[in-house]
Amino acid sequence: MQTEARVGVVVEGGPRALNSQPKQHKPLQQQYQQSQIGTISQLVAGGVAGALSKTCTAPLARLTILFQVQGMHSDVATLRKASIWHEASRVIREEGFRALWKGNLVTIAHRLPYSSVNFYAYERYKQVCINTFLHMIPGLEIHRESAGVNLFVHFVGGGLAGITAASATYPLDLVRTRLAAQTNVIYYRGIWHALQTISREEGVFGLYKGLGATLLGVGPSIAINFSVYESLRSFWQSRRPHDSTVAVSLACGSLSGIASSTATFPLDLVRRRKQLEGAGGRAPVYTTGLLGIFKQIIQTEGFRGLYRGIMPEYYKVVPGVSICFTTYETLKLLLADVTPTL
């Protein structure tokens, strides 16, 4: 969700964020206004950063999905023997090396609009928080420069941006899961074929299976990601203002990605399984709501079953989030130099 909904995060700091020189203290609203670059630049930087990070970590992403859905059709004895190396070797042996990137095309097709909407919406929601909420809620206007108010702005803006982006691009996310979960039996032959087949066999609402779990998880995931990142970066730069911003982004981005993944992984596992309900003509495995699914997983697979696939997810989050953050800030710098603010 992360990663997926989990990794699309923004780095505040403006077109000159990569400049390692210390900054003078400025009012909160002025900081946010100066962090803006052109609309087109935001969309391009966010989309490219998300697509690049996803492509680089695609093999680990597919392994995460394969582990997450194992419990739907596998017995407990088989699940205990699963390992990252064993599963990766099986994929290469049975499907070929390129199969590690299965579903990556739809991942990029999903990530480009998702990241673009997410980054752009985050910048706009921050402005709404500054211009509206701080004036409406008693006491916040007086303490607008405090760390708590900054955390509130990042949390609300990040959560709303994640929900907006996930809702707008959800059918592509569902198709991506189904393509990546296919092993030897190919039921969906591509993005367009999957969209047509799902709509025909399961109805249009079939494209939105698991949306509830997604929205429950994506908001907290992105909000935690943004909030932890901004808090760590502010803390770091207040004590070591001369450190390279690139190094700060790498460290804080990785830690924030791990924090959000750990907190929301059970919901991510449930949404993946809901997305595969009825796939390939199979009978539904879960017939209850979210709480019932959690209870069934714990009863059949134990509490650890809620974190099936967490290790490749951890391995993916660190480089994925780091690449996403640093690519976005670099592109903001480059695009600010060559394009006017729109």
Short mmCIF file of C-alpha atoms in Angstrom, two decimals:
data_model
loop_
_atom_site.label_atom_id
_atom_site.label_comp_id
_atom_site.label_asym_id
_atom_site.label_seq_id
_atom_site.Cartn_x
_atom_site.Cartn_y
_atom_site.Cartn_z
CA MET A 1 0.00 0.00 0.00
CA GLN A 2 1.69 0.98 0.44
CA THR A 3 3.57 0.91 -0.98
CA GLU A 4 1.28 1.09 -3.74
CA ALA A 5 -0.72 3.46 -1.91
CA ARG A 6 1.93 3.57 0.47
CA VAL A 7 4.98 4.87 -1.46
CA GLY A 8 3.48 7.80 -3.31
CA VAL A 9 4.77 10.53 -1.09
CA VAL A 10 5.91 14.08 -1.60
CA VAL A 11 8.93 15.93 -0.35
CA GLU A 12 8.35 19.50 0.69
CA GLY A 13 11.18 21.92 0.18
CA GLY A 14 10.61 23.55 -3.16
CA PRO A 15 12.57 23.76 -6.36
CA ARG A 16 15.77 24.27 -4.41
CA ALA A 17 15.23 21.36 -2.02
CA LEU A 18 18.49 19.74 -3.07
CA ASN A 19 20.42 22.77 -1.95
CA SER A 20 22.24 21.78 1.23
CA GLN A 21 22.65 25.35 2.47
CA PRO A 22 20.83 26.19 5.71
CA LYS A 23 17.56 28.04 5.36
CA GLN A 24 16.29 30.97 7.32
CA HIS A 25 13.13 30.52 9.31
CA LYS A 26 10.06 31.62 7.36
CA PRO A 27 6.34 31.65 8.15
CA LEU A 28 4.56 28.35 7.56
CA GLN A 29 2.29 29.68 4.82
CA GLN A 30 5.23 31.32 3.04
CA GLN A 31 7.18 28.05 3.16
CA TYR A 32 4.32 26.19 1.53
CA GLN A 33 3.80 28.84 -1.08
CA GLN A 34 7.47 28.71 -2.03
CA SER A 35 7.41 24.90 -2.20
CA GLN A 36 5.11 25.08 -5.19
CA ILE A 37 6.35 24.50 -8.71
CA GLY A 38 4.26 24.57 -11.87
CA THR A 39 1.27 22.27 -12.17
CA ILE A 40 2.68 20.40 -15.15
CA SER A 41 6.04 20.10 -13.42
CA GLN A 42 4.39 18.57 -10.36
CA LEU A 43 2.53 16.02 -12.48
CA VAL A 44 5.62 15.06 -14.47
CA ALA A 45 7.93 14.84 -11.45
CA GLY A 46 5.44 12.82 -9.40
CA GLY A 47 4.58 10.41 -12.20
CA VAL A 48 8.16 9.73 -13.28
CA ALA A 49 9.38 9.31 -9.70
CA GLY A 50 6.66 6.78 -8.92
CA ALA A 51 7.12 4.82 -12.15
CA LEU A 52 10.91 4.64 -11.76
CA SER A 53 10.78 3.43 -8.17
CA LYS A 54 8.18 0.79 -9.02
CA THR A 55 10.17 -0.54 -11.99
CA CYS A 56 13.33 -0.84 -9.92
CA THR A 57 11.56 -2.82 -7.19
CA ALA A 58 9.11 -4.79 -9.38
CA PRO A 59 10.55 -8.27 -8.59
CA LEU A 60 10.16 -7.73 -4.84
CA ALA A 61 6.69 -6.28 -5.38
CA ARG A 62 5.56 -9.39 -7.24
CA LEU A 63 7.00 -11.66 -4.55
CA THR A 64 5.08 -9.69 -1.93
CA ILE A 65 1.80 -10.23 -3.79
CA LEU A 66 2.49 -13.94 -4.33
CA PHE A 67 3.12 -14.40 -0.61
CA GLN A 68 0.10 -12.33 0.39
CA VAL A 69 -2.36 -14.46 -1.61
CA GLN A 70 -0.86 -17.88 -0.82
CA GLY A 71 -3.17 -18.44 2.11
CA MET A 72 -6.24 -18.30 -0.11
CA HIS A 73 -5.61 -21.63 -1.82
CA SER A 74 -2.67 -23.27 0.01
CA ASP A 75 -2.52 -25.52 3.06
CA VAL A 76 -0.69 -24.52 6.23
CA ALA A 77 2.13 -27.05 5.74
CA THR A 78 3.01 -25.55 2.36
CA LEU A 79 2.94 -22.03 3.74
CA ARG A 80 5.49 -22.85 6.45
CA LYS A 81 8.05 -23.84 3.82
CA ALA A 82 7.79 -20.63 1.83
CA SER A 83 10.83 -18.36 1.57
CA ILE A 84 11.85 -15.42 -0.59
CA TRP A 85 14.68 -17.33 -2.27
CA HIS A 86 12.52 -20.42 -2.83
CA GLU A 87 9.68 -18.40 -4.36
CA ALA A 88 11.99 -16.32 -6.55
CA SER A 89 13.71 -19.48 -7.78
CA ARG A 90 10.36 -21.10 -8.55
CA VAL A 91 9.22 -18.09 -10.57
CA ILE A 92 12.45 -18.04 -12.61
CA ARG A 93 12.41 -21.81 -13.13
CA GLU A 94 8.75 -22.13 -14.11
CA GLU A 95 8.02 -18.78 -15.76
CA GLY A 96 11.41 -17.36 -16.76
CA PHE A 97 13.49 -14.47 -15.43
CA ARG A 98 11.31 -11.81 -17.06
CA ALA A 99 8.34 -13.12 -15.07
CA LEU A 100 9.74 -11.30 -12.03
CA TRP A 101 8.48 -8.17 -13.77
CA LYS A 102 5.07 -9.65 -14.59
CA GLY A 103 2.46 -6.94 -14.17
CA ASN A 104 5.06 -4.16 -14.27
CA LEU A 105 3.52 -2.57 -17.37
CA VAL A 106 0.19 -2.11 -15.65
CA THR A 107 2.07 -1.02 -12.53
CA ILE A 108 3.57 1.86 -14.52
CA ALA A 109 0.22 2.55 -16.21
CA HIS A 110 -1.27 2.79 -12.71
CA ARG A 111 1.65 4.52 -11.04
CA LEU A 112 1.97 7.41 -13.47
CA PRO A 113 -1.55 8.79 -12.87
CA TYR A 114 -1.54 7.67 -9.22
CA SER A 115 1.70 9.43 -8.33
CA SER A 116 0.82 12.49 -10.35
CA VAL A 117 -2.57 12.88 -8.68
CA ASN A 118 -1.09 12.08 -5.27
CA PHE A 119 1.78 14.57 -5.44
CA TYR A 120 -0.35 17.32 -6.96
CA ALA A 121 -3.27 16.77 -4.55
CA TYR A 122 -0.92 16.83 -1.58
CA GLU A 123 0.40 20.26 -2.50
CA ARG A 124 -3.16 21.56 -2.92
CA TYR A 125 -4.52 19.97 0.27
CA LYS A 126 -1.68 21.56 2.23
CA GLN A 127 -2.78 24.93 0.95
CA VAL A 128 -6.38 24.18 2.00
CA CYS A 129 -5.19 23.28 5.49
CA ILE A 130 -3.20 26.50 5.77
CA ASN A 131 -5.80 28.81 4.25
CA THR A 132 -8.92 27.25 5.75
CA PHE A 133 -8.48 24.87 8.68
CA LEU A 134 -5.99 27.00 10.62
CA HIS A 135 -8.42 29.92 10.52
CA MET A 136 -11.45 27.79 11.43
CA ILE A 137 -10.04 25.84 14.39
CA PRO A 138 -9.58 28.01 17.51
CA GLY A 139 -6.01 28.17 18.75
CA LEU A 140 -4.27 26.82 15.67
CA GLU A 141 -3.76 30.24 14.07
CA ILE A 142 -1.81 31.40 17.13
CA HIS A 143 0.41 28.31 17.12
CA ARG A 144 0.73 27.94 13.35
CA GLU A 145 4.56 27.75 13.52
CA SER A 146 4.61 24.91 16.06
CA ALA A 147 5.68 21.35 15.21
CA GLY A 148 2.22 20.05 16.14
CA VAL A 149 0.48 22.27 13.59
CA ASN A 150 3.00 21.25 10.94
CA LEU A 151 2.31 17.60 11.74
CA PHE A 152 -1.45 18.20 11.47
CA VAL A 153 -1.06 19.80 8.04
CA HIS A 154 1.13 16.99 6.68
CA PHE A 155 -1.07 14.26 8.16
CA VAL A 156 -4.34 15.62 6.78
CA GLY A 157 -2.87 16.60 3.43
CA GLY A 158 -1.11 13.28 2.96
CA GLY A 159 -4.14 11.21 3.92
CA LEU A 160 -6.56 13.07 1.67
CA ALA A 161 -4.10 12.98 -1.24
CA GLY A 162 -3.67 9.22 -0.88
CA ILE A 163 -7.43 8.59 -0.77
CA THR A 164 -8.00 10.81 -3.80
CA ALA A 165 -5.29 9.12 -5.89
CA ALA A 166 -6.28 5.58 -4.89
CA SER A 167 -9.95 6.11 -5.73
CA ALA A 168 -9.19 7.67 -9.12
CA THR A 169 -6.93 4.83 -10.29
CA TYR A 170 -8.32 1.79 -8.45
CA PRO A 171 -9.35 -0.40 -11.44
CA LEU A 172 -5.74 -0.37 -12.69
CA ASP A 173 -4.52 -1.37 -9.23
CA LEU A 174 -6.91 -4.34 -9.18
CA VAL A 175 -5.82 -5.44 -12.67
CA ARG A 176 -2.20 -5.15 -11.62
CA THR A 177 -2.80 -7.51 -8.68
CA ARG A 178 -4.53 -10.10 -10.84
CA LEU A 179 -1.83 -10.05 -13.51
CA ALA A 180 0.98 -10.28 -10.95
CA ALA A 181 -0.75 -13.15 -9.10
CA GLN A 182 -0.95 -15.30 -12.24
CA THR A 183 1.62 -18.10 -12.35
CA ASN A 184 1.49 -20.98 -14.83
CA VAL A 185 -2.16 -20.58 -15.83
CA ILE A 186 -2.72 -17.37 -17.81
CA TYR A 187 -6.33 -16.20 -17.56
CA TYR A 188 -5.83 -12.50 -18.27
CA ARG A 189 -3.72 -11.73 -21.35
CA GLY A 190 -3.11 -8.05 -20.68
CA ILE A 191 -4.48 -4.83 -19.23
CA TRP A 192 -7.30 -4.29 -21.71
CA HIS A 193 -8.28 -7.98 -21.78
CA ALA A 194 -8.37 -8.05 -17.97
CA LEU A 195 -10.56 -4.94 -17.78
CA GLN A 196 -12.97 -6.40 -20.35
CA THR A 197 -13.07 -9.86 -18.76
CA ILE A 198 -13.64 -8.58 -15.23
CA SER A 199 -16.38 -6.20 -16.37
CA ARG A 200 -18.12 -8.96 -18.33
CA GLU A 201 -17.87 -11.73 -15.70
CA GLU A 202 -18.11 -9.75 -12.46
CA GLY A 203 -19.76 -6.50 -13.51
CA VAL A 204 -18.36 -3.00 -13.36
CA PHE A 205 -18.30 -3.15 -9.58
CA GLY A 206 -15.92 -6.10 -9.89
CA LEU A 207 -13.26 -3.56 -10.81
CA TYR A 208 -13.63 -2.06 -7.34
CA LYS A 209 -13.36 -5.18 -5.19
CA GLY A 210 -11.36 -4.40 -2.08
CA LEU A 211 -11.78 -0.64 -2.42
CA GLY A 212 -13.07 -0.39 1.15
CA ALA A 213 -9.94 -2.00 2.59
CA THR A 214 -7.83 0.14 0.29
CA LEU A 215 -9.37 3.42 1.46
CA LEU A 216 -9.11 2.35 5.09
CA GLY A 217 -5.42 1.67 4.65
CA VAL A 218 -4.20 4.16 2.08
CA GLY A 219 -5.13 7.26 4.05
CA PRO A 220 -3.24 6.25 7.22
CA SER A 221 -0.40 4.79 5.13
CA ILE A 222 0.30 7.93 3.15
CA ALA A 223 -0.38 10.18 6.14
CA ILE A 224 2.10 8.25 8.29
CA ASN A 225 4.60 8.29 5.44
CA PHE A 226 4.37 12.05 5.01
CA SER A 227 4.22 12.86 8.69
CA VAL A 228 7.14 10.66 9.75
CA TYR A 229 9.24 11.89 6.85
CA GLU A 230 8.59 15.58 7.47
CA SER A 231 9.12 15.22 11.22
CA LEU A 232 12.40 13.32 10.82
CA ARG A 233 13.67 15.72 8.18
CA SER A 234 12.83 18.79 10.26
CA PHE A 235 14.49 17.24 13.33
CA TRP A 236 17.59 16.28 11.33
CA GLN A 237 18.00 19.65 9.58
CA SER A 238 17.46 21.62 12.79
CA ARG A 239 20.49 19.88 14.31
CA ARG A 240 22.61 19.25 11.22
CA PRO A 241 21.63 21.99 8.75
CA HIS A 242 24.74 21.52 6.58
CA ASP A 243 24.10 17.84 5.76
CA SER A 244 23.29 16.97 2.17
CA THR A 245 19.54 17.09 1.49
CA VAL A 246 19.93 14.01 -0.70
CA ALA A 247 21.27 12.00 2.25
CA VAL A 248 18.50 13.33 4.48
CA SER A 249 15.85 12.34 1.92
CA LEU A 250 17.26 8.83 1.55
CA ALA A 251 17.39 8.15 5.29
CA CYS A 252 14.10 9.78 6.28
CA GLY A 253 12.27 8.40 3.24
CA SER A 254 13.33 4.85 4.02
CA LEU A 255 12.35 5.07 7.68
CA SER A 256 8.98 6.62 6.90
CA GLY A 257 8.25 3.91 4.32
CA ILE A 258 9.04 1.14 6.82
CA ALA A 259 6.87 2.78 9.48
CA SER A 260 3.82 3.10 7.21
CA SER A 261 4.24 -0.40 5.78
CA THR A 262 4.43 -2.01 9.21
CA ALA A 263 1.34 -0.17 10.46
CA THR A 264 -0.90 -0.90 7.46
CA PHE A 265 0.36 -4.22 6.05
CA PRO A 266 -2.53 -6.36 7.41
CA LEU A 267 -5.04 -4.15 5.57
CA ASP A 268 -2.90 -4.35 2.44
CA LEU A 269 -2.94 -8.16 2.62
CA VAL A 270 -6.71 -8.22 2.99
CA ARG A 271 -7.25 -5.85 0.06
CA ARG A 272 -5.04 -8.00 -2.17
CA ARG A 273 -7.07 -11.08 -1.34
CA LYS A 274 -10.32 -9.20 -1.90
CA GLN A 275 -9.02 -8.08 -5.29
CA LEU A 276 -8.54 -11.74 -6.27
CA GLU A 277 -11.99 -12.86 -5.17
CA GLY A 278 -13.66 -14.52 -8.17
CA ALA A 279 -10.57 -14.19 -10.37
CA GLY A 280 -10.41 -16.73 -13.19
CA GLY A 281 -13.92 -17.98 -12.42
CA ARG A 282 -12.96 -19.30 -8.97
CA ALA A 283 -15.51 -19.44 -6.19
CA PRO A 284 -15.24 -16.75 -3.49
CA VAL A 285 -13.04 -17.67 -0.52
CA TYR A 286 -14.30 -15.00 1.87
CA THR A 287 -17.99 -14.35 2.37
CA THR A 288 -17.82 -11.92 5.31
CA GLY A 289 -16.79 -8.31 5.82
CA LEU A 290 -13.35 -7.01 6.72
CA LEU A 291 -13.53 -8.03 10.38
CA GLY A 292 -14.67 -11.51 9.37
CA ILE A 293 -11.77 -11.85 6.94
CA PHE A 294 -9.27 -10.81 9.62
CA LYS A 295 -10.78 -13.37 11.99
CA GLN A 296 -10.68 -16.13 9.37
CA ILE A 297 -7.03 -15.43 8.49
CA ILE A 298 -6.00 -15.48 12.15
CA GLN A 299 -7.89 -18.75 12.75
CA THR A 300 -6.44 -20.56 9.72
CA GLU A 301 -2.97 -19.02 9.42
CA GLY A 302 -2.33 -17.47 12.82
CA PHE A 303 -1.58 -13.84 13.61
CA ARG A 304 1.60 -14.06 11.53
CA GLY A 305 -0.61 -14.74 8.54
CA LEU A 306 -1.58 -11.06 8.54
CA TYR A 307 2.06 -10.23 7.80
CA ARG A 308 2.67 -12.83 5.12
CA GLY A 309 5.01 -11.21 2.60
CA ILE A 310 6.24 -8.45 4.93
CA MET A 311 9.95 -9.24 4.38
CA PRO A 312 10.06 -8.65 0.60
CA GLU A 313 7.89 -5.61 1.33
CA TYR A 314 10.55 -4.28 3.71
CA TYR A 315 13.29 -4.96 1.16
CA LYS A 316 11.20 -3.11 -1.43
CA VAL A 317 10.24 -0.11 0.66
CA VAL A 318 13.75 1.09 1.50
CA PRO A 319 15.07 1.45 -2.08
CA GLY A 320 11.63 2.21 -3.52
CA VAL A 321 10.83 5.13 -1.25
CA SER A 322 14.38 6.44 -1.47
CA ILE A 323 14.32 6.42 -5.26
CA CYS A 324 10.88 8.03 -5.28
CA PHE A 325 11.84 10.85 -2.92
CA THR A 326 15.18 11.71 -4.49
CA THR A 327 13.90 11.46 -8.07
CA TYR A 328 11.00 13.77 -7.28
CA GLU A 329 13.18 16.38 -5.63
CA THR A 330 15.75 16.22 -8.44
CA LEU A 331 13.06 16.63 -11.10
CA LYS A 332 11.51 19.53 -9.20
CA LEU A 333 14.91 21.22 -9.24
CA LEU A 334 15.47 20.59 -12.95
CA LEU A 335 11.94 21.49 -14.04
CA ALA A 336 11.95 24.68 -11.95
CA ASP A 337 15.02 25.80 -13.89
CA VAL A 338 13.59 25.16 -17.36
CA THR A 339 9.85 25.83 -17.00
CA PRO A 340 7.87 28.76 -15.59
CA THR A 341 5.32 28.21 -12.83
CA LEU A 342 1.91 27.55 -14.38
#
